[in-house]
């Protein structure tokens, strides 16, 4: 299963500059995802991180992985997605995060996330981001699902 940016925006509440997934190239609902983030010099964080040597902040790589995880975790759920404003999907834990190579303008970040456990309230994942086959970042991430009061 593949998703373009329009389909991603139908599923996630994030918008520029915080939408960090551009395309989904593989997805097995409830199990795994491979998504793409195209990193360009136009990213707003590059003006301050760092002007003389632009590097994508590691925390934003982790956020991109969490957004990718949200996409496949809710796929197939007919009544609820993070974009419908009925629920909130929060990144609540990051374990074992390691950053192996800088991510710079012009890189295409490949986001690979596999579910370790998905429940109605807590989800755990194994995630990695690569550039040209080289590991850029890896982590175990945990997200919480909360129903919002109207």
XYZ file of C-alpha atoms in Angstrom:
150
model
C 0.000 0.000 0.000
C 1.315 3.460 -0.926
C 0.191 6.959 0.113
C 0.862 10.337 -1.496
C 1.058 13.625 0.418
C -2.677 14.298 0.059
C -3.540 10.908 1.552
C -1.003 11.463 4.355
C -2.612 14.834 5.177
C -6.020 13.137 5.346
C -4.629 10.820 8.044
C -2.348 13.082 10.110
C -3.201 16.427 11.761
C 0.320 17.808 11.214
C 0.920 20.631 8.735
C 3.937 22.599 7.551
C 6.433 22.976 9.093
C 5.735 19.961 11.334
C 4.511 17.442 8.747
C 7.624 15.315 8.297
C 6.416 12.491 6.030
C 6.225 13.156 2.276
C 5.318 9.751 0.886
C 4.596 6.183 1.953
C 6.111 3.546 -0.302
C 5.175 0.407 1.661
C 2.661 -0.183 4.416
C 1.221 -3.222 6.131
C -1.602 -1.867 8.339
C -0.951 -2.514 12.015
C 2.473 -4.021 11.307
C 5.018 -1.857 9.453
C 5.710 1.083 7.181
C 8.403 2.473 4.893
C 8.013 6.199 4.295
C 10.069 9.014 2.791
C 11.022 12.475 4.022
C 12.760 14.598 1.384
C 15.114 16.958 3.201
C 15.523 20.317 1.456
C 17.422 23.507 2.240
C 14.024 25.228 2.553
C 13.323 23.477 5.889
C 12.797 26.224 8.509
C 15.102 24.605 11.090
C 18.164 24.946 8.851
C 18.312 28.722 9.398
C 19.436 28.081 12.969
C 20.726 24.477 12.943
C 23.372 25.348 11.720
C 23.649 28.210 9.207
C 27.256 27.331 8.287
C 26.671 23.540 8.232
C 22.954 22.630 8.025
C 22.043 19.393 9.852
C 18.530 18.063 10.506
C 17.950 17.937 14.277
C 17.825 14.396 15.629
C 14.628 15.099 17.543
C 12.897 15.867 14.234
C 14.103 12.571 12.773
C 12.504 10.818 15.761
C 9.318 12.881 15.220
C 9.254 11.831 11.554
C 9.494 8.183 12.638
C 6.609 8.681 15.104
C 4.466 10.278 12.386
C 5.165 7.330 10.090
C 4.184 4.980 12.912
C 0.863 6.785 13.353
C 0.044 6.271 9.686
C 0.170 2.477 9.778
C -1.114 2.085 13.326
C -4.512 3.563 12.480
C -4.885 2.266 8.940
C -7.919 0.027 8.771
C -9.535 1.642 11.826
C -12.829 2.861 10.372
C -13.900 5.116 13.208
C -10.702 6.849 14.300
C -7.585 8.500 12.842
C -5.319 11.157 14.348
C -6.581 13.712 11.801
C -10.265 13.541 12.783
C -9.735 15.484 16.035
C -11.370 12.737 18.145
C -8.046 11.459 19.427
C -4.543 12.672 20.150
C -1.496 10.574 19.350
C 1.449 11.602 21.535
C 5.090 10.606 21.407
C 5.675 9.643 25.046
C 8.895 7.653 25.088
C 12.159 7.212 23.227
C 14.637 4.519 24.249
C 18.027 3.684 22.834
C 18.098 6.574 20.384
C 21.312 6.657 18.399
C 22.278 9.049 15.637
C 24.803 7.508 13.277
C 25.204 10.049 10.479
C 24.164 13.655 9.846
C 21.088 14.268 7.696
C 21.655 17.262 5.441
C 19.822 19.147 2.671
C 19.444 16.966 -0.413
C 19.166 13.731 1.565
C 16.162 11.452 1.215
C 15.352 10.033 4.634
C 13.887 6.525 4.500
C 11.723 5.946 7.581
C 11.225 2.298 8.538
C 9.008 1.457 11.510
C 7.798 -1.908 12.782
C 5.178 -2.408 15.470
C 6.294 -4.258 18.570
C 2.908 -3.778 20.268
C -0.231 -1.840 19.347
C -3.102 -1.450 21.793
C -5.933 1.038 22.204
C -3.845 3.224 24.528
C -0.117 2.516 24.090
C 1.917 1.589 21.017
C 5.573 0.506 20.912
C 7.770 0.459 17.841
C 11.243 -0.284 16.548
C 12.291 2.480 14.174
C 15.192 3.410 11.962
C 15.967 6.133 9.469
C 18.441 5.604 6.641
C 19.976 7.708 3.888
C 21.306 5.913 0.803
C 21.319 2.627 2.725
C 23.332 4.095 5.615
C 21.805 4.106 9.091
C 21.182 7.705 10.181
C 19.127 7.115 13.347
C 17.490 4.323 15.305
C 15.294 4.130 18.399
C 12.548 2.296 20.223
C 9.605 4.690 20.410
C 6.399 4.652 22.403
C 3.232 6.604 21.627
C 0.046 7.093 23.625
C -3.451 7.352 22.186
C -5.867 9.564 24.070
C -9.539 10.259 23.341
C -10.177 14.007 23.373
C -13.099 15.530 25.212
C -15.411 17.603 23.040
